[in-house]
Amino acid sequence: EVSATAAVLLDADTGQLLYEKNGDEQMLIASTTKIMTALVALERAKLTDTITVTASHMVEGSSMYLRPGERLTVSDLLYGLLLESGNDAAQALAGLDPHGPEAFVDKMNAKAQDLSLSDTQFCNPSGLDAPEHYSTALDLARLAAAALENPDFAQIAATRSITLAGRTLNNHNRLLGEIGACGVKTGYTMACGR
């Protein structure tokens, strides 16, 4: 018995749906949003590009504890995004778009369309709850499969712990150690659940 409200088991190589429970039910998605944030950032920048942290990158929720004035590479921020689930890292990466974070979110939605994720919509790069920010278990499974095709994403998502940029980052995904999973991203808010 699967206790989750919605679940999907998808063969990532073939796209074949092996199991689903409410797989097409639109729901809040919390920090699983960061799969798309990372994918869009990887398409828009080099891992060695640097970003200067500003006060506007400080947002509520989970954090990698960035400080205004710090200069970090895109790689550093992606580790903070996917391991520590840093909302501050998400905001900093959204700053890659010269037209601002809203334009970056537009690119997230365009990428969702490109991947045929028809039941997905983003309104922020971190996954903070909003009625117009949602996806389904099936769309998230398809997004994860697409993201894992990117070797940089796959490597970062599979990392259990790393020390960089003066901080040690630990992956919150317990499945990495318990069953040998290679990722991808967990998420939690009070409204969304796990």
mmCIF file of N, CA and C in Angstrom, residues 65-160:
data_model
loop_
_atom_site.group_PDB
_atom_site.id
_atom_site.type_symbol
_atom_site.label_atom_id
_atom_site.label_comp_id
_atom_site.label_asym_id
_atom_site.label_seq_id
_atom_site.Cartn_x
_atom_site.Cartn_y
_atom_site.Cartn_z
ATOM 1 N N TYR A 65 22.385 29.604 3.563
ATOM 2 C CA TYR A 65 22.953 30.676 4.379
ATOM 3 C C TYR A 65 23.941 31.544 3.604
ATOM 4 N N LEU A 66 23.462 32.028 2.476
ATOM 5 C CA LEU A 66 24.242 32.976 1.691
ATOM 6 C C LEU A 66 24.296 34.311 2.414
ATOM 7 N N ARG A 67 25.352 35.083 2.118
ATOM 8 C CA ARG A 67 25.518 36.413 2.689
ATOM 9 C C ARG A 67 25.696 37.421 1.560
ATOM 10 N N PRO A 68 24.988 38.551 1.614
ATOM 11 C CA PRO A 68 25.157 39.562 0.571
ATOM 12 C C PRO A 68 26.629 39.925 0.400
ATOM 13 N N GLY A 69 27.032 40.036 -0.859
ATOM 14 C CA GLY A 69 28.423 40.351 -1.187
ATOM 15 C C GLY A 69 29.256 39.126 -1.533
ATOM 16 N N GLU A 70 28.836 37.949 -1.100
ATOM 17 C CA GLU A 70 29.559 36.722 -1.460
ATOM 18 C C GLU A 70 29.507 36.511 -2.959
ATOM 19 N N ARG A 71 30.589 35.958 -3.490
ATOM 20 C CA ARG A 71 30.615 35.579 -4.906
ATOM 21 C C ARG A 71 30.766 34.068 -4.965
ATOM 22 N N LEU A 72 29.774 33.414 -5.556
ATOM 23 C CA LEU A 72 29.783 31.965 -5.678
ATOM 24 C C LEU A 72 29.626 31.574 -7.137
ATOM 25 N N THR A 73 30.135 30.387 -7.457
ATOM 26 C CA THR A 73 29.951 29.890 -8.811
ATOM 27 C C THR A 73 28.544 29.309 -8.954
ATOM 28 N N VAL A 74 28.120 29.165 -10.188
ATOM 29 C CA VAL A 74 26.845 28.503 -10.464
ATOM 30 C C VAL A 74 26.880 27.096 -9.880
ATOM 31 N N SER A 75 28.013 26.422 -9.991
ATOM 32 C CA SER A 75 28.157 25.081 -9.419
ATOM 33 C C SER A 75 27.902 25.084 -7.914
ATOM 34 N N ASP A 76 28.525 26.020 -7.193
ATOM 35 C CA ASP A 76 28.316 26.120 -5.745
ATOM 36 C C ASP A 76 26.837 26.294 -5.421
ATOM 37 N N LEU A 77 26.183 27.176 -6.164
ATOM 38 C CA LEU A 77 24.770 27.462 -5.912
ATOM 39 C C LEU A 77 23.890 26.260 -6.242
ATOM 40 N N LEU A 78 24.253 25.500 -7.278
ATOM 41 C CA LEU A 78 23.472 24.308 -7.612
ATOM 42 C C LEU A 78 23.582 23.255 -6.514
ATOM 43 N N TYR A 79 24.760 23.103 -5.925
ATOM 44 C CA TYR A 79 24.895 22.176 -4.795
ATOM 45 C C TYR A 79 24.040 22.657 -3.621
ATOM 46 N N GLY A 80 24.063 23.962 -3.341
ATOM 47 C CA GLY A 80 23.234 24.509 -2.265
ATOM 48 C C GLY A 80 21.754 24.370 -2.555
ATOM 49 N N LEU A 81 21.392 24.458 -3.825
ATOM 50 C CA LEU A 81 19.999 24.319 -4.257
ATOM 51 C C LEU A 81 19.500 22.894 -4.078
ATOM 52 N N LEU A 82 20.291 21.923 -4.573
ATOM 53 C CA LEU A 82 19.816 20.539 -4.615
ATOM 54 C C LEU A 82 20.119 19.745 -3.348
ATOM 55 N N LEU A 83 21.159 20.107 -2.597
ATOM 56 C CA LEU A 83 21.473 19.370 -1.373
ATOM 57 C C LEU A 83 20.780 19.990 -0.160
ATOM 58 N N GLU A 84 21.005 21.270 0.070
ATOM 59 C CA GLU A 84 20.427 21.950 1.237
ATOM 60 C C GLU A 84 19.056 22.537 0.951
ATOM 61 N N SER A 85 18.624 22.465 -0.305
ATOM 62 C CA SER A 85 17.325 23.005 -0.722
ATOM 63 C C SER A 85 17.240 24.506 -0.460
ATOM 64 N N GLY A 86 18.326 25.204 -0.727
ATOM 65 C CA GLY A 86 18.418 26.623 -0.424
ATOM 66 C C GLY A 86 17.515 27.497 -1.284
ATOM 67 N N ASN A 87 16.527 28.109 -0.657
ATOM 68 C CA ASN A 87 15.693 29.078 -1.373
ATOM 69 C C ASN A 87 16.508 30.294 -1.779
ATOM 70 N N ASP A 88 17.516 30.630 -0.966
ATOM 71 C CA ASP A 88 18.403 31.736 -1.320
ATOM 72 C C ASP A 88 19.208 31.389 -2.572
ATOM 73 N N ALA A 89 19.647 30.139 -2.694
ATOM 74 C CA ALA A 89 20.360 29.697 -3.893
ATOM 75 C C ALA A 89 19.443 29.761 -5.114
ATOM 76 N N ALA A 90 18.166 29.393 -4.933
ATOM 77 C CA ALA A 90 17.203 29.460 -6.035
ATOM 78 C C ALA A 90 17.054 30.898 -6.522
ATOM 79 N N GLN A 91 16.937 31.843 -5.592
ATOM 80 C CA GLN A 91 16.794 33.250 -5.965
ATOM 81 C C GLN A 91 18.048 33.756 -6.667
ATOM 82 N N ALA A 92 19.217 33.351 -6.166
ATOM 83 C CA ALA A 92 20.469 33.788 -6.793
ATOM 84 C C ALA A 92 20.572 33.239 -8.212
ATOM 85 N N LEU A 93 20.210 31.977 -8.405
ATOM 86 C CA LEU A 93 20.253 31.388 -9.749
ATOM 87 C C LEU A 93 19.229 32.037 -10.672
ATOM 88 N N ALA A 94 18.071 32.402 -10.135
ATOM 89 C CA ALA A 94 17.061 33.094 -10.944
ATOM 90 C C ALA A 94 17.568 34.451 -11.399
ATOM 91 N N GLY A 95 18.527 34.998 -10.665
ATOM 92 C CA GLY A 95 19.158 36.256 -11.052
ATOM 93 C C GLY A 95 20.041 36.139 -12.281
ATOM 94 N N LEU A 96 20.245 34.908 -12.769
ATOM 95 C CA LEU A 96 21.007 34.727 -14.004
ATOM 96 C C LEU A 96 20.337 35.418 -15.181
ATOM 97 N N ASP A 97 19.016 35.538 -15.137
ATOM 98 C CA ASP A 97 18.316 36.189 -16.233
ATOM 99 C C ASP A 97 18.480 37.697 -16.086
ATOM 100 N N PRO A 98 18.979 38.363 -17.118
ATOM 101 C CA PRO A 98 19.189 39.808 -17.007
ATOM 102 C C PRO A 98 17.903 40.601 -16.822
ATOM 103 N N HIS A 99 16.764 39.987 -17.110
ATOM 104 C CA HIS A 99 15.472 40.665 -16.952
ATOM 105 C C HIS A 99 14.834 40.369 -15.598
ATOM 106 N N GLY A 100 15.560 39.641 -14.726
ATOM 107 C CA GLY A 100 15.094 39.406 -13.370
ATOM 108 C C GLY A 100 14.504 38.028 -13.143
ATOM 109 N N PRO A 101 14.189 37.744 -11.874
ATOM 110 C CA PRO A 101 13.689 36.419 -11.504
ATOM 111 C C PRO A 101 12.376 36.038 -12.190
ATOM 112 N N GLU A 102 11.520 37.016 -12.455
ATOM 113 C CA GLU A 102 10.256 36.701 -13.124
ATOM 114 C C GLU A 102 10.511 36.147 -14.520
ATOM 115 N N ALA A 103 11.488 36.713 -15.223
ATOM 116 C CA ALA A 103 11.831 36.226 -16.559
ATOM 117 C C ALA A 103 12.433 34.823 -16.477
ATOM 118 N N PHE A 104 13.188 34.543 -15.417
ATOM 119 C CA PHE A 104 13.736 33.198 -15.222
ATOM 120 C C PHE A 104 12.597 32.205 -15.023
ATOM 121 N N VAL A 105 11.597 32.578 -14.226
ATOM 122 C CA VAL A 105 10.438 31.709 -14.003
ATOM 123 C C VAL A 105 9.686 31.498 -15.320
ATOM 124 N N ASP A 106 9.621 32.521 -16.161
ATOM 125 C CA ASP A 106 9.018 32.351 -17.487
ATOM 126 C C ASP A 106 9.757 31.277 -18.277
ATOM 127 N N LYS A 107 11.076 31.251 -18.149
ATOM 128 C CA LYS A 107 11.871 30.233 -18.842
ATOM 129 C C LYS A 107 11.614 28.835 -18.248
ATOM 130 N N MET A 108 11.365 28.776 -16.939
ATOM 131 C CA MET A 108 10.996 27.500 -16.319
ATOM 132 C C MET A 108 9.689 26.986 -16.919
ATOM 133 N N ASN A 109 8.718 27.877 -17.072
ATOM 134 C CA ASN A 109 7.428 27.481 -17.649
ATOM 135 C C ASN A 109 7.565 27.109 -19.123
ATOM 136 N N ALA A 110 8.431 27.820 -19.847
ATOM 137 C CA ALA A 110 8.666 27.475 -21.253
ATOM 138 C C ALA A 110 9.311 26.094 -21.359
ATOM 139 N N LYS A 111 10.244 25.797 -20.461
ATOM 140 C CA LYS A 111 10.886 24.483 -20.460
ATOM 141 C C LYS A 111 9.860 23.397 -20.124
ATOM 142 N N ALA A 112 8.949 23.681 -19.215
ATOM 143 C CA ALA A 112 7.884 22.721 -18.896
ATOM 144 C C ALA A 112 7.067 22.424 -20.145
ATOM 145 N N GLN A 113 6.766 23.446 -20.925
ATOM 146 C CA GLN A 113 6.025 23.232 -22.173
ATOM 147 C C GLN A 113 6.850 22.400 -23.151
ATOM 148 N N ASP A 114 8.143 22.711 -23.261
ATOM 149 C CA ASP A 114 9.022 21.954 -24.160
ATOM 150 C C ASP A 114 9.039 20.470 -23.797
ATOM 151 N N LEU A 115 8.939 20.172 -22.495
ATOM 152 C CA LEU A 115 8.969 18.786 -22.017
ATOM 153 C C LEU A 115 7.571 18.156 -21.977
ATOM 154 N N SER A 116 6.566 18.889 -22.477
ATOM 155 C CA SER A 116 5.163 18.425 -22.490
ATOM 156 C C SER A 116 4.627 18.148 -21.089
ATOM 157 N N LEU A 117 5.031 18.973 -20.138
ATOM 158 C CA LEU A 117 4.519 18.874 -18.764
ATOM 159 C C LEU A 117 3.279 19.752 -18.687
ATOM 160 N N SER A 118 2.179 19.230 -19.184
ATOM 161 C CA SER A 118 0.977 20.042 -19.390
ATOM 162 C C SER A 118 0.222 20.368 -18.105
ATOM 163 N N ASP A 119 0.542 19.699 -17.005
ATOM 164 C CA ASP A 119 -0.124 19.962 -15.728
ATOM 165 C C ASP A 119 0.821 20.612 -14.724
ATOM 166 N N THR A 120 1.747 21.401 -15.232
ATOM 167 C CA THR A 120 2.761 22.036 -14.392
ATOM 168 C C THR A 120 2.808 23.527 -14.669
ATOM 169 N N GLN A 121 2.908 24.309 -13.572
ATOM 170 C CA GLN A 121 3.098 25.754 -13.692
ATOM 171 C C GLN A 121 3.925 26.237 -12.509
ATOM 172 N N PHE A 122 4.882 27.110 -12.804
ATOM 173 C CA PHE A 122 5.748 27.670 -11.767
ATOM 174 C C PHE A 122 5.477 29.156 -11.623
ATOM 175 N N CYS A 123 5.596 29.662 -10.393
ATOM 176 C CA CYS A 123 5.521 31.115 -10.194
ATOM 177 C C CYS A 123 6.694 31.622 -9.359
ATOM 178 N N ASN A 124 7.591 30.719 -8.950
ATOM 179 C CA ASN A 124 8.816 31.119 -8.259
ATOM 180 C C ASN A 124 9.848 30.011 -8.452
ATOM 181 N N PRO A 125 11.141 30.300 -8.210
ATOM 182 C CA PRO A 125 12.184 29.302 -8.454
ATOM 183 C C PRO A 125 12.445 28.360 -7.281
ATOM 184 N N SER A 126 11.797 28.603 -6.139
ATOM 185 C CA SER A 126 12.127 27.827 -4.938
ATOM 186 C C SER A 126 11.074 26.806 -4.534
ATOM 187 N N GLY A 127 9.813 27.058 -4.891
ATOM 188 C CA GLY A 127 8.748 26.130 -4.508
ATOM 189 C C GLY A 127 7.893 26.624 -3.367
ATOM 190 N N LEU A 128 8.027 27.899 -3.002
ATOM 191 C CA LEU A 128 7.147 28.444 -1.965
ATOM 192 C C LEU A 128 5.700 28.301 -2.438
ATOM 193 N N ASP A 129 4.819 27.950 -1.520
ATOM 194 C CA ASP A 129 3.430 27.658 -1.860
ATOM 195 C C ASP A 129 2.730 28.867 -2.486
ATOM 196 N N ALA A 130 1.989 28.586 -3.546
ATOM 197 C CA ALA A 130 1.129 29.571 -4.193
ATOM 198 C C ALA A 130 0.111 28.789 -5.012
ATOM 199 N N PRO A 131 -1.128 29.262 -5.088
ATOM 200 C CA PRO A 131 -2.161 28.519 -5.825
ATOM 201 C C PRO A 131 -1.789 28.258 -7.287
ATOM 202 N N GLU A 132 -1.038 29.193 -7.888
ATOM 203 C CA GLU A 132 -0.673 29.046 -9.300
ATOM 204 C C GLU A 132 0.679 28.351 -9.497
ATOM 205 N N HIS A 133 1.142 27.645 -8.455
ATOM 206 C CA HIS A 133 2.427 26.934 -8.499
ATOM 207 C C HIS A 133 2.132 25.455 -8.205
ATOM 208 N N TYR A 134 2.168 24.617 -9.228
ATOM 209 C CA TYR A 134 1.726 23.235 -9.039
ATOM 210 C C TYR A 134 2.313 22.316 -10.106
ATOM 211 N N SER A 135 2.178 21.035 -9.850
ATOM 212 C CA SER A 135 2.520 20.007 -10.829
ATOM 213 C C SER A 135 1.786 18.741 -10.434
ATOM 214 N N THR A 136 2.127 17.656 -11.098
ATOM 215 C CA THR A 136 1.564 16.340 -10.789
ATOM 216 C C THR A 136 2.709 15.363 -10.578
ATOM 217 N N ALA A 137 2.407 14.236 -9.985
ATOM 218 C CA ALA A 137 3.442 13.208 -9.801
ATOM 219 C C ALA A 137 3.986 12.757 -11.153
ATOM 220 N N LEU A 138 3.125 12.622 -12.143
ATOM 221 C CA LEU A 138 3.576 12.185 -13.463
ATOM 222 C C LEU A 138 4.476 13.229 -14.117
ATOM 223 N N ASP A 139 4.092 14.491 -14.068
ATOM 224 C CA ASP A 139 4.947 15.539 -14.640
ATOM 225 C C ASP A 139 6.282 15.614 -13.913
ATOM 226 N N LEU A 140 6.268 15.487 -12.577
ATOM 227 C CA LEU A 140 7.527 15.534 -11.835
ATOM 228 C C LEU A 140 8.435 14.352 -12.180
ATOM 229 N N ALA A 141 7.848 13.183 -12.386
ATOM 230 C CA ALA A 141 8.648 12.020 -12.786
ATOM 231 C C ALA A 141 9.278 12.262 -14.153
ATOM 232 N N ARG A 142 8.513 12.819 -15.069
ATOM 233 C CA ARG A 142 9.049 13.123 -16.404
ATOM 234 C C ARG A 142 10.121 14.207 -16.337
ATOM 235 N N LEU A 143 9.912 15.203 -15.473
ATOM 236 C CA LEU A 143 10.913 16.251 -15.289
ATOM 237 C C LEU A 143 12.198 15.666 -14.712
ATOM 238 N N ALA A 144 12.078 14.805 -13.709
ATOM 239 C CA ALA A 144 13.258 14.185 -13.108
ATOM 240 C C ALA A 144 14.023 13.369 -14.142
ATOM 241 N N ALA A 145 13.311 12.620 -14.965
ATOM 242 C CA ALA A 145 13.970 11.817 -16.001
ATOM 243 C C ALA A 145 14.736 12.719 -16.967
ATOM 244 N N ALA A 146 14.130 13.828 -17.363
ATOM 245 C CA ALA A 146 14.800 14.762 -18.269
ATOM 246 C C ALA A 146 16.022 15.396 -17.600
ATOM 247 N N ALA A 147 15.880 15.781 -16.343
ATOM 248 C CA ALA A 147 16.994 16.409 -15.621
ATOM 249 C C ALA A 147 18.166 15.451 -15.462
ATOM 250 N N LEU A 148 17.889 14.194 -15.207
ATOM 251 C CA LEU A 148 18.961 13.216 -15.014
ATOM 252 C C LEU A 148 19.731 12.925 -16.295
ATOM 253 N N GLU A 149 19.209 13.328 -17.433
ATOM 254 C CA GLU A 149 19.959 13.208 -18.683
ATOM 255 C C GLU A 149 21.123 14.190 -18.732
ATOM 256 N N ASN A 150 21.060 15.247 -17.905
ATOM 257 C CA ASN A 150 22.152 16.211 -17.828
ATOM 258 C C ASN A 150 23.177 15.673 -16.832
ATOM 259 N N PRO A 151 24.401 15.351 -17.267
ATOM 260 C CA PRO A 151 25.370 14.724 -16.364
ATOM 261 C C PRO A 151 25.747 15.593 -15.159
ATOM 262 N N ASP A 152 25.756 16.915 -15.317
ATOM 263 C CA ASP A 152 26.071 17.791 -14.176
ATOM 264 C C ASP A 152 24.955 17.722 -13.140
ATOM 265 N N PHE A 153 23.714 17.773 -13.613
ATOM 266 C CA PHE A 153 22.583 17.645 -12.695
ATOM 267 C C PHE A 153 22.655 16.300 -11.974
ATOM 268 N N ALA A 154 22.850 15.226 -12.715
ATOM 269 C CA ALA A 154 22.875 13.878 -12.128
ATOM 270 C C ALA A 154 23.956 13.756 -11.063
ATOM 271 N N GLN A 155 25.117 14.309 -11.330
ATOM 272 C CA GLN A 155 26.214 14.240 -10.360
ATOM 273 C C GLN A 155 25.877 15.007 -9.088
ATOM 274 N N ILE A 156 25.348 16.206 -9.241
ATOM 275 C CA ILE A 156 25.024 17.023 -8.071
ATOM 276 C C ILE A 156 23.909 16.377 -7.256
ATOM 277 N N ALA A 157 22.849 15.919 -7.921
ATOM 278 C CA ALA A 157 21.704 15.326 -7.219
ATOM 279 C C ALA A 157 22.078 14.054 -6.465
ATOM 280 N N ALA A 158 23.126 13.351 -6.904
ATOM 281 C CA ALA A 158 23.554 12.107 -6.259
ATOM 282 C C ALA A 158 24.560 12.326 -5.133
ATOM 283 N N THR A 159 25.008 13.559 -4.948
ATOM 284 C CA THR A 159 26.017 13.869 -3.924
ATOM 285 C C THR A 159 25.385 13.866 -2.543
ATOM 286 N N ARG A 160 25.991 13.129 -1.620
ATOM 287 C CA ARG A 160 25.442 13.063 -0.257
ATOM 288 C C ARG A 160 25.940 14.208 0.611
#
